[in-house]
């Protein structure tokens, strides 16, 4: 397990070693935008390639897509993004800062004022003197616009209420709210600004999509948007992929690409950014009613199905669970221990109106447990919406379904029709729609439903960096203490796979042989060359960037061809031939 206490140590290492830089840093940067340096872009590429290999290349039922960032604006009208893709935004009337109204208390808890006040609360043990002193002292620099800081009368009322009932204000939110509202004549409450303590405006929706203009004329007809997700391109190209790939339902379409969201308050390093990359799969499945016609039954989780191999009788519930388990397998294979992430199942009142289920896989980041990726059962909503708005039929023809329906007699068809109608009515759906749906099924046609695993490349990379970081206290043979910073990155994800060192740089025979080995290895692996400094220091540099193996070329190499191979995690060394080294690396890297 990593032993960090905040993001500071991670972000410091990332900048120092070339993983992540603040975008446009020489001009002061832009919040929510990050650049990936030499090691960061390698690691990010490794994550994407591993996901692509797992999701696309190693499966026969998934195809790839690489769609444009800017698409027809009607796509966003059909998907609902133009009308509903917004966050509640508020602004401080004093400091003019904008922020998401649903993040105010998290922001305050992370601020200097919040951390100071929380510490005082923890130490006060019901004594209010220190809290009173904070308002008269440090708060003037931390929250200068807080009413209890600006107005002595407000502070007096707050002090009296604290003395009267300290237990009522024993948490950060209630205490800060008291300092903002004590003594208000009308009895109303304002939500204080987490930055300065000033009064916030009423929240209003703020659409998160970035606007742009296509073509030379800047008018409403030419307005377009940078995509806020990659999924809609998959739905828009569904028919083309289906026609050209020779796939049939169930099958998936995967895409990795940039997305853009104009976050009101990007925060927590790279976790919530305005420009980010997504790895998304839309896996299209038969409606349960079609499964029942073909297989004679619909398997649910109550049937305790084997989730290792897909079954034609699986219903949407089992397909959803299958992809949750598949995603957990991949997260673990990339280096996240199963105990480091948890499942969060959305309650029925938390689901989108079209979703049947959603599970978030969350990771314990330094700033709290947050979503790493989500797996949603989205029903047939997306394809249906695009059929409605584009006028293009999104139905598929399913030969096994047509044959199964053909074998039914009139009584069986009637029973099936009435059964489906009753189920739809029980869920407040239209009877006419139910009958039209079943009639289409009897023709072998339907709009596929979809399971969507959606992961963020940047969040995955941040989780892997946090999980990999460790500071080890070491003692050498002479009893001298030292601290080793090591990144325990999975070799598949590590930006550098192997580093090659000559034992001595001033011995031409060693130097030249080491260069030959380095040039040989770099044709196959991401390799690094280092000939400066003591061997121990060179090892430390590679430990800090997560290089799994270091190869030292010494005088024995000249005699018998073996090299010294040092393992990053154990620091153990063993002699190997070059062929043995490559075989070991290939096995670890799954080459």
XYZ file of C-alpha atoms in Angstrom:
591
model
C 0.000 0.000 0.000
C 1.101 3.556 -0.652
C 1.937 5.817 2.270
C 1.049 9.276 1.003
C -1.095 11.649 3.055
C -2.102 14.114 0.364
C -1.799 14.859 -3.312
C 1.132 17.199 -2.664
C 3.748 14.465 -2.625
C 2.298 12.824 -5.744
C 2.046 16.067 -7.734
C 5.565 17.042 -6.644
C 7.018 13.758 -7.878
C 5.019 13.979 -11.110
C 6.468 17.381 -11.936
C 9.993 16.537 -10.764
C 10.202 13.356 -12.804
C 8.271 14.437 -15.893
C 4.931 12.725 -15.462
C 2.515 15.682 -15.342
C 2.921 19.450 -15.803
C 0.417 22.267 -15.381
C -0.660 23.389 -18.854
C 0.655 26.797 -19.974
C 2.608 27.025 -16.722
C 4.957 29.782 -17.923
C 1.891 32.021 -18.328
C 0.382 31.119 -15.001
C -1.524 28.069 -16.229
C -5.223 27.470 -16.867
C -7.216 25.655 -14.170
C -8.368 22.214 -15.212
C -5.823 21.597 -17.978
C -2.756 19.353 -17.658
C 0.118 18.302 -19.904
C 1.735 14.884 -19.701
C 5.530 14.934 -19.809
C 7.976 12.362 -21.209
C 7.170 9.695 -18.622
C 3.527 10.673 -18.220
C 2.656 10.299 -21.892
C 4.355 6.880 -21.954
C 2.434 5.709 -18.912
C -0.824 7.114 -20.258
C -0.249 5.368 -23.578
C 0.414 2.096 -21.744
C -2.908 2.377 -19.885
C -4.817 3.008 -23.110
C -3.056 0.243 -25.008
C -3.664 -2.248 -22.198
C -7.361 -1.323 -22.117
C -7.593 -1.595 -25.920
C -5.826 -4.946 -25.953
C -8.125 -6.278 -23.229
C -11.395 -4.876 -24.577
C -10.901 -5.056 -28.352
C -7.998 -7.209 -29.543
C -8.490 -10.062 -27.091
C -12.226 -10.314 -27.818
C -14.048 -11.378 -30.971
C -17.227 -9.507 -30.080
C -15.905 -5.925 -29.840
C -14.961 -3.520 -32.631
C -13.084 -0.231 -32.443
C -13.978 3.307 -33.452
C -12.125 6.626 -33.566
C -14.651 9.422 -34.100
C -14.275 13.175 -34.381
C -14.315 15.492 -31.396
C -16.716 17.911 -33.102
C -19.947 16.352 -34.360
C -23.301 17.587 -35.624
C -24.966 19.633 -32.850
C -28.213 17.669 -33.274
C -26.408 14.704 -31.723
C -26.278 16.641 -28.453
C -29.902 17.632 -28.792
C -30.904 13.988 -29.218
C -28.758 12.797 -26.311
C -30.139 15.456 -23.971
C -26.818 17.204 -23.399
C -28.012 20.536 -24.804
C -30.956 20.662 -22.415
C -29.819 18.844 -19.298
C -26.013 18.556 -19.210
C -25.363 21.137 -16.522
C -24.028 21.648 -13.022
C -25.470 24.016 -10.393
C -23.269 27.125 -10.350
C -23.081 29.866 -7.760
C -20.931 32.967 -7.343
C -19.641 34.792 -4.316
C -20.952 38.352 -4.153
C -17.755 39.479 -2.435
C -14.787 37.724 -4.101
C -16.646 37.030 -7.398
C -15.413 33.436 -7.531
C -17.535 30.867 -9.345
C -18.065 27.374 -7.961
C -20.353 24.375 -8.067
C -22.969 24.767 -5.373
C -22.925 21.015 -4.625
C -19.198 21.109 -3.867
C -19.093 24.063 -1.466
C -18.618 22.095 1.717
C -16.000 19.801 0.218
C -14.122 22.872 -0.988
C -14.307 24.476 2.445
C -13.096 21.309 4.155
C -10.061 21.308 1.826
C -9.280 25.003 2.321
C -6.819 26.469 4.817
C -9.694 27.983 6.770
C -11.590 24.718 6.854
C -8.579 22.699 7.961
C -7.725 25.270 10.643
C -11.280 25.350 11.937
C -11.540 21.549 11.899
C -8.351 21.286 13.951
C -9.709 23.784 16.465
C -12.955 21.818 16.667
C -11.043 18.607 17.332
C -8.990 20.266 20.053
C -11.729 22.357 21.692
C -13.515 19.555 23.604
C -16.559 21.776 23.931
C -14.518 24.874 24.865
C -15.487 27.728 22.562
C -12.683 30.128 23.351
C -10.381 28.933 20.558
C -13.188 29.157 18.008
C -13.968 32.686 19.137
C -10.296 33.590 18.944
C -10.101 32.252 15.363
C -12.808 34.685 14.233
C -10.935 37.588 15.801
C -7.540 36.440 14.525
C -6.585 34.113 11.667
C -10.018 34.255 10.072
C -9.358 37.863 9.034
C -6.811 36.524 6.557
C -8.561 33.273 5.694
C -12.251 34.294 5.424
C -12.250 38.124 5.548
C -15.862 38.461 4.313
C -17.418 36.128 6.874
C -20.083 38.128 8.800
C -18.702 36.996 12.178
C -15.318 38.378 11.136
C -16.626 41.670 9.770
C -19.345 42.478 12.313
C -18.668 42.299 16.087
C -22.408 42.035 16.789
C -22.665 38.867 14.695
C -19.655 37.369 16.469
C -21.202 38.180 19.864
C -24.425 36.352 18.961
C -22.456 33.414 17.582
C -20.357 33.261 20.764
C -23.474 33.215 22.958
C -25.034 30.419 20.909
C -21.813 28.405 21.115
C -21.726 28.811 24.903
C -25.372 27.851 25.189
C -25.197 24.681 23.094
C -21.719 23.756 21.795
C -22.903 20.279 20.728
C -25.187 21.821 18.087
C -22.135 23.276 16.320
C -19.705 20.407 16.676
C -19.193 19.850 12.933
C -17.533 22.089 10.368
C -20.633 22.865 8.300
C -22.873 23.885 11.198
C -20.129 25.996 12.801
C -19.225 27.863 9.618
C -22.931 28.400 8.875
C -23.364 29.843 12.378
C -20.539 32.337 11.823
C -22.259 33.431 8.605
C -25.830 33.715 9.911
C -25.827 34.465 13.659
C -28.100 37.353 14.446
C -29.839 37.630 11.063
C -33.056 39.467 11.821
C -35.217 37.651 9.276
C -34.073 34.223 10.441
C -32.932 33.254 6.941
C -29.633 31.548 6.235
C -26.990 32.217 3.625
C -24.452 29.673 2.460
C -21.028 31.246 3.048
C -18.335 31.256 0.365
C -15.681 28.588 1.042
C -12.987 30.999 -0.168
C -13.769 34.239 1.699
C -16.935 33.710 3.769
C -19.036 36.073 1.665
C -22.629 35.543 0.589
C -23.286 33.270 -2.406
C -25.828 33.815 -5.150
C -28.677 31.399 -5.730
C -27.494 28.351 -7.746
C -28.327 28.299 -11.445
C -27.701 25.622 -14.085
C -24.536 25.980 -16.142
C -24.152 23.898 -19.316
C -20.799 22.141 -19.319
C -20.234 21.886 -23.062
C -17.605 24.021 -24.784
C -19.036 26.014 -27.695
C -17.179 26.601 -30.927
C -17.953 27.751 -34.467
C -17.484 25.648 -37.588
C -16.525 27.689 -40.625
C -15.637 31.368 -41.104
C -19.007 32.880 -40.142
C -19.707 33.254 -36.442
C -23.452 32.813 -36.114
C -25.938 30.470 -34.450
C -26.225 28.257 -37.539
C -22.542 27.359 -37.310
C -22.379 26.708 -33.571
C -20.952 23.328 -32.613
C -19.650 21.763 -29.428
C -16.584 19.912 -28.258
C -17.890 16.506 -27.263
C -18.506 16.040 -23.508
C -18.267 12.249 -23.885
C -17.194 9.726 -26.506
C -20.260 7.498 -26.216
C -22.595 9.424 -28.518
C -20.255 8.995 -31.495
C -20.575 5.239 -31.021
C -24.362 5.431 -31.115
C -24.275 7.723 -34.141
C -22.024 5.282 -36.043
C -23.774 2.138 -34.795
C -25.355 1.252 -38.146
C -22.106 1.728 -40.088
C -20.090 -0.428 -37.704
C -22.789 -3.114 -37.704
C -22.891 -3.166 -41.520
C -19.119 -3.306 -42.047
C -17.916 -5.494 -39.177
C -20.115 -8.561 -39.800
C -20.969 -8.575 -36.112
C -24.358 -9.403 -34.645
C -25.967 -8.649 -31.313
C -24.570 -9.118 -28.711
C -21.428 -7.172 -29.607
C -19.630 -4.001 -28.570
C -18.040 -0.873 -29.994
C -15.112 0.661 -28.116
C -13.470 4.052 -28.343
C -10.670 5.946 -26.612
C -10.599 9.691 -27.052
C -10.618 13.220 -25.718
C -13.679 14.739 -24.088
C -14.254 18.266 -22.811
C -16.355 19.586 -19.961
C -16.312 23.195 -18.872
C -16.174 22.337 -15.180
C -17.164 25.211 -12.909
C -14.540 24.299 -10.327
C -11.935 21.800 -11.561
C -10.128 20.408 -8.527
C -8.170 17.572 -6.966
C -5.240 17.679 -9.402
C -6.040 15.718 -12.589
C -9.126 14.031 -11.129
C -11.601 16.644 -12.365
C -10.263 18.339 -15.483
C -11.767 20.310 -18.329
C -9.966 18.256 -20.971
C -9.609 14.531 -20.370
C -9.559 11.149 -22.084
C -12.167 8.439 -21.838
C -12.089 4.710 -22.530
C -15.662 3.730 -23.301
C -17.398 0.584 -24.452
C -20.986 0.382 -25.627
C -21.960 -3.286 -25.516
C -25.207 -3.935 -27.385
C -27.474 -6.736 -26.159
C -30.875 -8.184 -26.981
C -33.902 -6.954 -25.013
C -34.924 -9.510 -22.404
C -38.112 -10.184 -24.355
C -36.036 -11.210 -27.403
C -33.849 -13.413 -25.190
C -36.959 -15.152 -23.865
C -38.295 -15.848 -27.354
C -34.967 -17.308 -28.508
C -33.891 -19.222 -25.395
C -37.208 -19.909 -23.731
C -35.988 -18.249 -20.544
C -34.108 -15.201 -19.262
C -31.309 -15.842 -16.797
C -31.059 -13.348 -13.947
C -28.609 -12.983 -11.089
C -31.021 -14.982 -8.938
C -30.120 -17.981 -11.118
C -26.491 -17.655 -9.961
C -25.088 -17.841 -13.504
C -21.452 -18.555 -14.342
C -20.085 -15.141 -15.338
C -16.945 -16.411 -17.041
C -18.552 -17.263 -20.391
C -21.494 -15.347 -21.911
C -24.696 -17.324 -22.366
C -27.400 -16.592 -24.999
C -29.999 -16.760 -22.215
C -28.441 -13.904 -20.223
C -30.755 -11.004 -19.505
C -29.608 -7.416 -19.122
C -29.076 -7.863 -15.378
C -26.501 -10.617 -15.887
C -24.770 -8.765 -18.734
C -24.424 -5.741 -16.462
C -22.917 -7.819 -13.675
C -20.608 -9.542 -16.167
C -19.113 -6.220 -17.250
C -18.718 -5.040 -13.656
C -16.665 -8.162 -12.965
C -14.669 -7.755 -16.194
C -13.748 -4.203 -15.256
C -12.621 -5.259 -11.785
C -10.412 -7.946 -13.332
C -8.728 -5.339 -15.541
C -8.228 -2.859 -12.696
C -6.528 -5.563 -10.675
C -4.372 -6.654 -13.629
C -3.158 -3.060 -14.001
C -1.944 -2.999 -10.417
C -4.797 -1.810 -8.194
C -5.294 -4.274 -5.315
C -8.936 -5.420 -4.994
C -9.047 -3.933 -1.498
C -8.253 -0.463 -2.850
C -11.491 -0.013 -4.769
C -15.121 -0.519 -3.856
C -18.420 -0.848 -5.670
C -21.067 1.801 -5.246
C -24.508 0.733 -6.457
C -26.771 3.608 -7.474
C -30.073 3.652 -5.654
C -33.218 3.809 -7.780
C -33.688 7.524 -7.059
C -30.096 8.239 -8.152
C -30.396 6.649 -11.590
C -30.883 8.564 -14.802
C -34.477 8.251 -16.014
C -33.448 5.845 -18.798
C -31.032 3.689 -16.765
C -31.914 0.319 -15.271
C -28.811 0.054 -13.081
C -25.445 1.688 -12.534
C -22.421 0.613 -10.520
C -19.517 2.949 -9.856
C -16.146 1.421 -9.096
C -14.608 3.857 -6.640
C -11.028 4.274 -5.453
C -9.754 5.713 -2.185
C -7.867 8.775 -3.432
C -6.006 11.048 -0.987
C -8.969 13.441 -1.155
C -11.564 10.740 -0.486
C -13.364 7.834 -2.108
C -14.322 8.890 -5.616
C -15.521 7.323 -8.866
C -12.885 5.607 -10.990
C -15.251 4.269 -13.614
C -18.938 3.524 -14.025
C -20.824 0.626 -15.576
C -24.376 1.533 -16.580
C -27.276 -0.409 -18.064
C -28.684 2.281 -20.367
C -31.634 0.325 -21.879
C -32.391 1.308 -25.506
C -32.538 5.018 -24.718
C -29.613 6.282 -26.811
C -30.352 4.483 -30.073
C -34.052 5.265 -29.698
C -33.293 8.965 -29.252
C -31.071 9.063 -32.312
C -33.706 7.200 -34.334
C -36.285 9.769 -33.261
C -34.156 12.836 -34.012
C -32.336 11.648 -37.144
C -35.143 9.729 -38.807
C -32.771 6.785 -39.367
C -34.030 3.367 -38.273
C -31.742 1.971 -35.584
C -33.367 -1.453 -35.483
C -31.388 -4.629 -36.129
C -32.600 -7.792 -37.792
C -31.989 -10.875 -35.655
C -32.309 -14.126 -37.657
C -32.490 -16.457 -34.589
C -35.268 -14.258 -33.194
C -37.254 -14.390 -36.454
C -36.933 -18.189 -36.558
C -37.986 -18.538 -32.912
C -41.065 -16.372 -33.475
C -41.946 -18.267 -36.632
C -42.119 -21.539 -34.698
C -44.733 -20.147 -32.283
C -48.408 -20.853 -32.872
C -51.084 -18.150 -32.590
C -51.942 -19.011 -28.980
C -48.305 -18.829 -27.901
C -47.937 -15.484 -29.650
C -51.025 -14.148 -27.920
C -49.846 -15.328 -24.490
C -46.454 -13.757 -25.056
C -47.997 -10.493 -26.257
C -50.273 -10.216 -23.218
C -47.433 -11.098 -20.845
C -45.209 -8.318 -22.203
C -48.074 -5.803 -22.202
C -48.817 -6.590 -18.551
C -45.151 -6.125 -17.627
C -44.957 -2.799 -19.456
C -48.150 -1.539 -17.855
C -46.777 -2.506 -14.424
C -43.892 -0.141 -15.154
C -46.207 2.674 -16.278
C -45.366 2.208 -19.955
C -47.787 2.692 -22.827
C -49.817 -0.342 -23.933
C -49.684 0.683 -27.586
C -45.905 0.932 -27.442
C -45.752 -2.535 -25.864
C -47.848 -4.112 -28.619
C -45.840 -2.379 -31.357
C -42.622 -3.575 -29.704
C -43.748 -7.225 -29.590
C -44.998 -7.047 -33.184
C -41.503 -5.975 -34.214
C -39.997 -8.847 -32.196
C -42.147 -11.325 -34.129
C -40.598 -9.868 -37.307
C -37.110 -10.401 -35.839
C -36.488 -6.693 -35.251
C -35.674 -4.537 -32.229
C -33.514 -1.642 -31.063
C -30.641 -3.099 -29.015
C -30.149 -2.276 -25.369
C -26.683 -1.327 -24.157
C -24.315 -1.856 -21.233
C -21.765 0.946 -20.908
C -18.465 0.580 -19.024
C -16.908 4.055 -19.021
C -13.458 4.788 -17.586
C -11.286 7.883 -17.440
C -7.668 7.509 -18.520
C -6.561 10.417 -16.340
C -8.357 9.130 -13.249
C -6.956 5.655 -13.788
C -3.446 7.056 -14.088
C -3.874 9.137 -10.936
C -5.140 6.094 -9.014
C -2.182 3.995 -10.197
C 0.300 6.709 -9.233
C -1.243 7.108 -5.784
C -1.349 3.358 -5.221
C 2.239 2.829 -6.410
C 3.943 5.470 -4.258
C 5.927 4.327 -1.232
C 8.644 5.768 0.972
C 10.859 3.064 2.456
C 13.225 3.575 5.394
C 16.445 1.669 4.716
C 19.586 1.059 6.754
C 22.877 0.202 5.017
C 25.712 -2.028 6.245
C 27.229 0.877 8.165
C 23.964 1.635 9.981
C 23.242 4.773 7.993
C 19.551 5.471 7.463
C 18.191 6.374 4.051
C 14.780 6.913 2.468
C 13.970 5.206 -0.817
C 11.084 6.575 -2.856
C 9.749 3.823 -5.075
C 6.817 3.618 -7.474
C 5.498 0.048 -7.508
C 3.955 0.346 -10.965
C 2.849 -2.812 -12.718
C 5.442 -3.553 -15.438
C 2.670 -3.419 -18.061
C 1.931 0.181 -17.054
C 5.403 1.455 -16.098
C 6.667 4.101 -18.561
C 10.177 2.610 -18.638
C 10.485 -1.167 -18.658
C 14.243 -1.562 -18.320
C 17.235 0.697 -17.633
C 20.733 -0.211 -18.786
C 23.894 0.953 -17.012
C 27.594 0.411 -17.703
C 29.320 -0.243 -14.379
C 31.961 2.338 -15.293
C 31.618 4.936 -18.009
C 35.367 5.462 -18.423
C 36.008 1.876 -19.538
C 35.355 1.776 -23.308
C 34.877 -1.977 -23.425
C 32.144 -1.805 -20.726
C 30.560 1.312 -22.150
C 30.394 -0.031 -25.695
C 29.038 -3.436 -24.656
C 26.383 -1.751 -22.498
C 25.353 0.421 -25.454
C 25.009 -2.680 -27.640
C 22.731 -4.307 -25.059
C 20.734 -1.107 -24.668
C 20.248 -0.729 -28.421
C 19.170 -4.374 -28.632
C 16.627 -4.060 -25.805
C 15.152 -0.744 -26.921
C 13.950 -2.314 -30.182
C 11.536 -4.405 -28.115
C 10.951 -2.489 -24.876
C 10.800 1.089 -23.587
C 14.404 1.293 -22.364
C 16.454 3.978 -20.626
C 20.203 4.611 -20.769
C 22.093 6.066 -17.790
C 25.868 6.164 -17.330
C 26.278 9.086 -14.902
C 26.731 8.842 -11.146
C 27.173 5.955 -8.765
C 25.224 2.768 -9.464
C 23.227 3.209 -6.248
C 22.129 6.667 -7.283
C 21.149 5.422 -10.719
C 19.054 2.710 -9.077
C 17.281 5.315 -6.930
C 16.399 7.437 -9.942
C 14.778 4.464 -11.652
C 12.977 3.404 -8.452
C 11.349 6.824 -8.298
C 9.881 6.527 -11.801
C 8.803 2.911 -11.394
C 11.253 1.098 -13.719
C 10.819 -2.619 -12.931
C 14.311 -3.791 -13.917
C 17.784 -2.300 -14.024
C 20.548 -4.033 -15.989
C 24.184 -3.426 -15.098
C 26.915 -4.396 -17.538
C 30.138 -5.264 -15.704
C 33.392 -7.114 -16.338
C 31.693 -10.516 -15.969
C 29.517 -9.547 -18.914
C 32.629 -9.331 -21.076
C 33.696 -12.818 -20.000
C 30.465 -14.866 -19.955
C 27.765 -12.650 -21.460
C 25.647 -12.416 -18.302
C 24.404 -9.142 -16.823
C 23.284 -8.122 -13.330
C 19.512 -7.666 -13.225
C 18.078 -5.764 -10.231
C 14.398 -6.063 -9.318
C 12.783 -2.767 -8.336
C 10.467 -4.063 -5.617
C 12.753 -6.519 -3.839
C 16.084 -4.842 -4.759
C 17.425 -8.365 -5.261
C 20.019 -8.908 -7.966
C 20.715 -11.937 -10.116
C 22.837 -12.726 -13.110
C 21.126 -13.579 -16.381
C 21.894 -13.991 -20.008
C 20.243 -11.572 -22.377
C 17.865 -14.277 -23.581
C 16.864 -15.130 -20.008
C 16.223 -11.456 -19.308
C 13.992 -11.075 -22.354
C 12.058 -14.229 -21.515
C 11.429 -12.953 -17.966
C 10.324 -9.541 -19.232
C 8.069 -11.009 -21.928
C 6.266 -13.116 -19.350
C 5.734 -10.137 -17.034
C 4.668 -7.856 -19.868
C 2.483 -10.476 -21.580
C 4.307 -9.880 -24.854
